[in-house]
Short mmCIF file of C-alpha atoms in Angstrom, two decimals:
data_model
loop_
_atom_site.label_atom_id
_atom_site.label_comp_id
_atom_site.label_asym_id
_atom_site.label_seq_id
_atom_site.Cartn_x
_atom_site.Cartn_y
_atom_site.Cartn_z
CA UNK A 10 102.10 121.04 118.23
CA UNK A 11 103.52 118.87 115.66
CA UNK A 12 101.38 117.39 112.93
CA UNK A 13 102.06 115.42 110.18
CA UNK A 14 99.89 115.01 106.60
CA UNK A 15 99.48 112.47 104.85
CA UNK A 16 97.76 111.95 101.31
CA UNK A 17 95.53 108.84 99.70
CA UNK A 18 96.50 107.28 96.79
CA UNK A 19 94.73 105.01 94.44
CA UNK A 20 91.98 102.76 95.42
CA UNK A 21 90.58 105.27 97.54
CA UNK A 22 88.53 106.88 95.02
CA UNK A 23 84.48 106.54 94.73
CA UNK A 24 81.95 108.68 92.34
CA UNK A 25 81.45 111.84 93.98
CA UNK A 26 84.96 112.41 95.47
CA UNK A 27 85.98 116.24 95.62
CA UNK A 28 82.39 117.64 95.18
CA UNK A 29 81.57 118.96 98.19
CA UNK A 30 85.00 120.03 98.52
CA UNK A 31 84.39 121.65 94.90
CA UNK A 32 81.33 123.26 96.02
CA UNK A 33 81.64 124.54 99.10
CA UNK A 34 85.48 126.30 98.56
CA UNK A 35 86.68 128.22 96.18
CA UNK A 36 90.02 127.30 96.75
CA UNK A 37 89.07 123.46 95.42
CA UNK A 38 86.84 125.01 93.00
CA UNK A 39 89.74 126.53 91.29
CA UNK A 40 91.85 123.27 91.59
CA UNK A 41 89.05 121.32 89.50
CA UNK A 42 88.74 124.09 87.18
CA UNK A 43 92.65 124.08 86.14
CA UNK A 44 92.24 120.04 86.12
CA UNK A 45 89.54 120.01 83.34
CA UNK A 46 85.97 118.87 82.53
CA UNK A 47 87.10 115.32 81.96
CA UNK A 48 88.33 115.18 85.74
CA UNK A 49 85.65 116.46 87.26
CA UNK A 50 83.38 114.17 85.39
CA UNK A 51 85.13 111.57 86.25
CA UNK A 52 85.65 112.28 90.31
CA UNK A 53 82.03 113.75 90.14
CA UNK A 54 80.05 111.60 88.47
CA UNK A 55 82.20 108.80 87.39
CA UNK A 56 81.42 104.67 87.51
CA UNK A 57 83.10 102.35 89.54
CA UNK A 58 84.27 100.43 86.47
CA UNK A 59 85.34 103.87 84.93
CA UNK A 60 87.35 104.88 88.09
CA UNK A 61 88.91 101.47 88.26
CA UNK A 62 90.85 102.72 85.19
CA UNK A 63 94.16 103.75 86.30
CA UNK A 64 94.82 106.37 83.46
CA UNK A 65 91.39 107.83 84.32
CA UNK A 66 91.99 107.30 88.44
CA UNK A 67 95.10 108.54 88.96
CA UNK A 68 94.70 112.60 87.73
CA UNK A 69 91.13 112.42 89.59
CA UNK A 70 92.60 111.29 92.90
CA UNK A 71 95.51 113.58 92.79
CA UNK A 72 92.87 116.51 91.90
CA UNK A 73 90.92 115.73 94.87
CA UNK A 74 94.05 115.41 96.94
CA UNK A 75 95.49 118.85 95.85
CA UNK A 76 92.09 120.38 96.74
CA UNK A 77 91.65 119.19 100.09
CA UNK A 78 95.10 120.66 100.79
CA UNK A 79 94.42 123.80 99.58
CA UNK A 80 91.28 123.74 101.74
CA UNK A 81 92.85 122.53 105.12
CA UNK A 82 96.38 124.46 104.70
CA UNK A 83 93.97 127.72 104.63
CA UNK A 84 91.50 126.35 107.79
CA UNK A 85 94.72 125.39 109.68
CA UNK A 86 96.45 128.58 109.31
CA UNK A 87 93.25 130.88 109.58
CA UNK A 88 91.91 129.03 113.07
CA UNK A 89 95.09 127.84 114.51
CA UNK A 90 98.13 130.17 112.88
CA UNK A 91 101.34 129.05 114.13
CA UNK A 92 100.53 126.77 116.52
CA UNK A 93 100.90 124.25 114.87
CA UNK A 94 103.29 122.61 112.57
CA UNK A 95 103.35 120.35 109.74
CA UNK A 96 106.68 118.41 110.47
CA UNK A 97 106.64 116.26 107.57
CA UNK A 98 104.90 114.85 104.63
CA UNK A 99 104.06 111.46 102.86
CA UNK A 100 101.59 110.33 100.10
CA UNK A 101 100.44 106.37 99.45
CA UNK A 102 102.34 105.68 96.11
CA UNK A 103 100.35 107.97 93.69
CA UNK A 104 99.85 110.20 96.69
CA UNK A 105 103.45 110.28 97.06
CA UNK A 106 102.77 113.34 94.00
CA UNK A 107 100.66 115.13 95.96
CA UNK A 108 102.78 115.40 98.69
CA UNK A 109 106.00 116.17 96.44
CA UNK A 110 103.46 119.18 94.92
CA UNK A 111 102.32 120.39 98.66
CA UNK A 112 106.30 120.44 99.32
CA UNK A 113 107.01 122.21 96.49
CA UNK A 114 109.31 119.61 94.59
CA UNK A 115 106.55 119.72 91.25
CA UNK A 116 106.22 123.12 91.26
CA UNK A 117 102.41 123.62 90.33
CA UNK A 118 98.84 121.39 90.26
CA UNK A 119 99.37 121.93 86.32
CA UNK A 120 102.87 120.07 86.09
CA UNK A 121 101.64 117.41 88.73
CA UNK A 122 98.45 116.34 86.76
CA UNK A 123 100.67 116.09 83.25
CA UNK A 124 103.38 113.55 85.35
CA UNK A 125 100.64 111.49 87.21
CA UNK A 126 98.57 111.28 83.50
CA UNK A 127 101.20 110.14 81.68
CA UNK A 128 102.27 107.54 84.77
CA UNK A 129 98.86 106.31 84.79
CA UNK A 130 99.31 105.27 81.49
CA UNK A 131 102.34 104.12 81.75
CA UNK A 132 101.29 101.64 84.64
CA UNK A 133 98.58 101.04 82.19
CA UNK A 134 100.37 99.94 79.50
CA UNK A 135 102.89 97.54 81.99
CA UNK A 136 99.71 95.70 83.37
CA UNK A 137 97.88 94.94 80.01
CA UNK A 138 98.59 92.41 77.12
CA UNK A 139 98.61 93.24 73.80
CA UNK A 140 94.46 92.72 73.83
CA UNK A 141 94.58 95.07 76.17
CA UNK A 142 93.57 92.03 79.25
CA UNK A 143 94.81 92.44 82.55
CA UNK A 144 98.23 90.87 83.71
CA UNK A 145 98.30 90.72 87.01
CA UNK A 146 95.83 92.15 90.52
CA UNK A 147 96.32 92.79 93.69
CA UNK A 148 95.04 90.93 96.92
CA UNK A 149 95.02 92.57 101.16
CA UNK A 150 96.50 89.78 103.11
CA UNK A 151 95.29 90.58 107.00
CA UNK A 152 97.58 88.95 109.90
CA UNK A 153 101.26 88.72 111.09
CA UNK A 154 104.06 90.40 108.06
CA UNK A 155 106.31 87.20 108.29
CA UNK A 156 103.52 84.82 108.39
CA UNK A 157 102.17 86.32 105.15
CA UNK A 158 105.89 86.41 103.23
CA UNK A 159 106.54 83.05 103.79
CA UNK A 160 103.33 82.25 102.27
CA UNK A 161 104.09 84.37 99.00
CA UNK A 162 107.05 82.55 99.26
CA UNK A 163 105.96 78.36 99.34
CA UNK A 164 103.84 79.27 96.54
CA UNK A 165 104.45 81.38 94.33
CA UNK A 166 106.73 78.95 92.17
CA UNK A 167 107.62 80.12 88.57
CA UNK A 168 105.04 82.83 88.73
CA UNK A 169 105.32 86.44 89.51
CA UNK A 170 104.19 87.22 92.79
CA UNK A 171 105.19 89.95 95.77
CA UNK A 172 104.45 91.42 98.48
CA UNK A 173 104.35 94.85 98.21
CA UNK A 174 102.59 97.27 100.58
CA UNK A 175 103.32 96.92 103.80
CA UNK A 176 100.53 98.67 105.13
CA UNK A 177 99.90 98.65 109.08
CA UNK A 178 100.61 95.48 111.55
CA UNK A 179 97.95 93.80 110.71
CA UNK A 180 97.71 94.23 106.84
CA UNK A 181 100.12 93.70 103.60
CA UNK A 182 98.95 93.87 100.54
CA UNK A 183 100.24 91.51 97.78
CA UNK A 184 100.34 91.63 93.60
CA UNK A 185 101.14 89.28 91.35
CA UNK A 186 100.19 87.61 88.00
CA UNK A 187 96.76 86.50 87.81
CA UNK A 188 97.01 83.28 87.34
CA UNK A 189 98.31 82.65 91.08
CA UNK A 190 95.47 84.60 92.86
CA UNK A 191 93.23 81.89 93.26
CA UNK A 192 96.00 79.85 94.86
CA UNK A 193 96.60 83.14 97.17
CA UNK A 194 93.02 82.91 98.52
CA UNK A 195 93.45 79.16 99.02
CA UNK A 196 96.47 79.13 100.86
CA UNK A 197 95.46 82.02 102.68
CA UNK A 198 92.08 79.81 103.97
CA UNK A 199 94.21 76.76 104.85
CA UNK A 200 96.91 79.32 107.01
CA UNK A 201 93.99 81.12 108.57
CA UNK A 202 95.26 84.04 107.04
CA UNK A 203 92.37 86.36 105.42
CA UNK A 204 92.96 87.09 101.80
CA UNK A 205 90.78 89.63 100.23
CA UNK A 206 91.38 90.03 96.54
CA UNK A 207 91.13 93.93 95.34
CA UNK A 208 89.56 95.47 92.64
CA UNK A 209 92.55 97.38 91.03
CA UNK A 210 93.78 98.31 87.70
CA UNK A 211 96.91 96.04 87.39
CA UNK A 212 99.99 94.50 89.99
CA UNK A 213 100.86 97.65 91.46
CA UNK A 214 104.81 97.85 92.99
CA UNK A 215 105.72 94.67 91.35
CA UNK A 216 108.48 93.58 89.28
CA UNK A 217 105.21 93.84 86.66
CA UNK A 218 105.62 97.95 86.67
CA UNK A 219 109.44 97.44 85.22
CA UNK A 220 108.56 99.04 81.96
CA UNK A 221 106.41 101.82 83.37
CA UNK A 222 109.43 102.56 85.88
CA UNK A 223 111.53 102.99 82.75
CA UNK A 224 109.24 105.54 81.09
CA UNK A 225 108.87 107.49 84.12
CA UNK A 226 112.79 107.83 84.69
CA UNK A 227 112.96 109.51 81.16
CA UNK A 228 109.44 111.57 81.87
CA UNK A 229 110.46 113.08 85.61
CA UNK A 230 114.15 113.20 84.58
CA UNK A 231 112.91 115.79 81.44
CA UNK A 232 110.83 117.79 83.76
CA UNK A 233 113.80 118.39 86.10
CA UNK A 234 112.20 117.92 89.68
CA UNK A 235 114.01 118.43 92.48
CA UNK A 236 113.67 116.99 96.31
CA UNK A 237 111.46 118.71 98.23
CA UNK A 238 113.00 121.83 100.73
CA UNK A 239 110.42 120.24 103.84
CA UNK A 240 110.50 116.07 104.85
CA UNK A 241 109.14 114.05 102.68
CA UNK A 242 108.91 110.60 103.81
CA UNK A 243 110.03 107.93 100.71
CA UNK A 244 107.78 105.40 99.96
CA UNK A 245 110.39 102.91 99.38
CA UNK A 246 112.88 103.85 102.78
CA UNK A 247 110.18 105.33 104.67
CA UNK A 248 112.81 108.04 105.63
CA UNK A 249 113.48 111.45 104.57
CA UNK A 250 113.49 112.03 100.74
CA UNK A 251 116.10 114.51 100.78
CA UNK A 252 118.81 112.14 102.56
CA UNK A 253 118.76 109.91 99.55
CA UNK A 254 121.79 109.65 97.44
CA UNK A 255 119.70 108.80 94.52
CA UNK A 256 117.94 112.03 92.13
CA UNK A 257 114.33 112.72 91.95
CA UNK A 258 114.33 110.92 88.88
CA UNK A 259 115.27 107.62 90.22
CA UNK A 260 113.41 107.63 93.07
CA UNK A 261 110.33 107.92 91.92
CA UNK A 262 111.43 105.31 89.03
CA UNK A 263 111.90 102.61 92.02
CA UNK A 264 109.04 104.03 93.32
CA UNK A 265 106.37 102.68 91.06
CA UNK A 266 107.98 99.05 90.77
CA UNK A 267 109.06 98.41 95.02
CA UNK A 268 106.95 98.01 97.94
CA UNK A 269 105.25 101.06 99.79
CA UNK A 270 106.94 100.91 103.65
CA UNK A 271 103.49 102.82 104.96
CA UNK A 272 103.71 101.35 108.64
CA UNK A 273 107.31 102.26 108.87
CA UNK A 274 106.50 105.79 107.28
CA UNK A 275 103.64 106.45 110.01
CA UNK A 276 105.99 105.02 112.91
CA UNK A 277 108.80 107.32 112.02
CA UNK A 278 106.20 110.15 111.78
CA UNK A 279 105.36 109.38 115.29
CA UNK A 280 108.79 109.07 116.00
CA UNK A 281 110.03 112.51 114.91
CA UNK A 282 106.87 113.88 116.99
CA UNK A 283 104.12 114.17 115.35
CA UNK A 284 101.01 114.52 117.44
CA UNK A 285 98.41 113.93 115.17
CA UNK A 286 98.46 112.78 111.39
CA UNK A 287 95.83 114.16 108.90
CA UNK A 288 94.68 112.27 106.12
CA UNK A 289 93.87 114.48 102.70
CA UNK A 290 91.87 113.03 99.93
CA UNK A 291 88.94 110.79 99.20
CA UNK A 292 88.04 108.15 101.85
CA UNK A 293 90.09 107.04 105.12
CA UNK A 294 92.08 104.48 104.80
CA UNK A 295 95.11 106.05 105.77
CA UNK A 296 93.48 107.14 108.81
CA UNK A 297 92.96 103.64 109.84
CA UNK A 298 96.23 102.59 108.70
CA UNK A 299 97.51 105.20 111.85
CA UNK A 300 94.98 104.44 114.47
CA UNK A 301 96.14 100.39 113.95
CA UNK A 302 100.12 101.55 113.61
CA UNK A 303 101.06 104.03 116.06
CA UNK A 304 98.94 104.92 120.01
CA UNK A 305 98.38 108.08 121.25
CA UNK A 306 98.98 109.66 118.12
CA UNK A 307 95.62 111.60 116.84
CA UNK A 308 94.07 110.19 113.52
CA UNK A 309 92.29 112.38 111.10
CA UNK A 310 90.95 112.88 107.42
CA UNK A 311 90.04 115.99 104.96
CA UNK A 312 87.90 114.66 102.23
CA UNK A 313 85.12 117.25 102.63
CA UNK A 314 83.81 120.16 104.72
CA UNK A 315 82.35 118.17 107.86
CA UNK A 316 85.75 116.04 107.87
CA UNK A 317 87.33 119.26 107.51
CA UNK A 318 85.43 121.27 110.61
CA UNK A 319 85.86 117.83 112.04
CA UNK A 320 89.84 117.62 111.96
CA UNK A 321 90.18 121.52 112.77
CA UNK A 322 88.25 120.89 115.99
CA UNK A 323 89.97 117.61 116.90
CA UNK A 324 93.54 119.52 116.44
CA UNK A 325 92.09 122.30 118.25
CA UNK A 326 91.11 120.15 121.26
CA UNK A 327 94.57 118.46 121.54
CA UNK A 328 96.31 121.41 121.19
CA UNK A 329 94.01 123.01 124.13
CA UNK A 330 95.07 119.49 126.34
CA UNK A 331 98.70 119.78 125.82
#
């Protein structure tokens, strides 16, 4: 049976996150310990203004990521060996890095939390003024894709605004500069189109993320990664990384400033027959994301040990009902 995983990125992350994964395994134990006090602090015990930080979120999240793969790649192969297989990979934008890590393109959790530091900072840095005030946000806009871009479109004017996560059906998610938000909401009310404004650290995937694309170039091109040597789905083509023409280094640049394709990435999954995807990290919104994307395809998440028994069981039973 064919499986694919699948790994959160930021704004899934909540105080607590990777604890019980921490406690309970020592294979996330030792994960957290190479991280560092500061992240485990910060997943552990961390605020919600704190984790809203994206210099402080994005090591955390990719921590707890890394650890809940450690965890379910040794549950899946000790209770169901080889029968079953992981046919391809993707990560939601930041997770994108964990998923490059489980496929062996950054070749240890050590390299991986240096890259996604210094991005975080990077992104940082692109979505503040020189007061250090935020630029731009983000806003979920839920109902038909084209009915939401041609609202971006009639009023957005002079200002900066995109969408740019493309997240299931029923759900895109839009940044911009901050000054048109209000007017998002307000169209969106008028168009009977829901418009929930998010609580993130700066316009993610936007033209706004130019500079930190830059800097990243230069940073991944330095490190020398390479494409993965198993699929790894592209944020940005929602196709296999390694039939890109483009380098590592340039992917991941257009990565951080383009729109995440996540419904085309989980219908292609389904597509190149996966049976079931598994979510890895904190929360489930990638798990939803499937069960409104794709039928018939099973839908589950890893973010501690009852998901984990959870998601072993589930595979087990569809693998018994083939």
């Amino acid at each position: 049976m064919k499986i694919g995983v699948v790994f959160a990125g930021q704004g899934a992350q909540y105080s607590g996150m990777g604890k019980d994964l921490y406690d309970n395994f020592p294979k996330a134990k030792e994960i957290f310990d190479k991280a560092g006090e500061e992240v485990k602090h910060y997943s552990f015990e961390g605020t919600h203004e704190e984790l809203r930080q994206t210099q402080i979120t994005q090591p955390c999240v990719y921590t707890v990521t890394m650890a809940a793969w450690e965890v379910f790649k040794e549950a899946l192969e000790k209770e169901l060996g080889n029968e079953v297989e992981i046919m391809g990979m993707a990560g939601f934008s930041l997770g994108e890095y964990s998923a490059l890590t489980a496929a062996g393109s950054i070749p240890s959790i050590e390299e991986g939390l240096d890259i996604v530091r210094q991005r975080g900072k990077f992104m940082m840095e692109a979505g503040t003024d020189e007061e250090g005030n935020l630029k731009g946000g983000m806003a979920a806009a839920f109902g038909k894709r084209e009915k939401i871009l041609e609202m971006v479109d009639e009023i957005k004017g002079d200002h900066i605004l995109e969408a740019v996560n493309f997240n299931s059906p029923v759900q895109t998610a839009i940044a911009g500069e901050r000054a048109i938000l209000p007017d998002l909401v307000e169209a969106g009310r008028e168009r009977r189109i829901k418009v929930k404004l998010l609580s993130t650290g700066a316009a993610f995937h936007s033209s706004m993320m130019d500079p930190a694309a830059e800097k990243l170039e230069v940073l991944i091109r330095e490190k020398g990664i390479q494409k993965p040597e198993m699929k790894v789905y592209s944020n940005t083509t929602a196709k296999d990384m390694r039939e890109n023409d483009l380098d590592m280094p340039r992917i991941l640049a257009i990565q951080a400033k383009s729109p995440v394709y996540w419904q085309e990435t989980v219908e292609n999954m389904a597509a190149d027959g996966a049976r079931a995807i598994v979510e890895l990290g904190p929360g489930k919104t990638l798990t939803g994301f499937t069960k409104k994307t794709v039928e018939g395809v099973g839908a589950f998440h890893v973010q501690d040990k009852e998901t984990l028994e959870e998601t072993i069981a589930g595979l087990k039973e569809m693998k018994e009902n083939e």
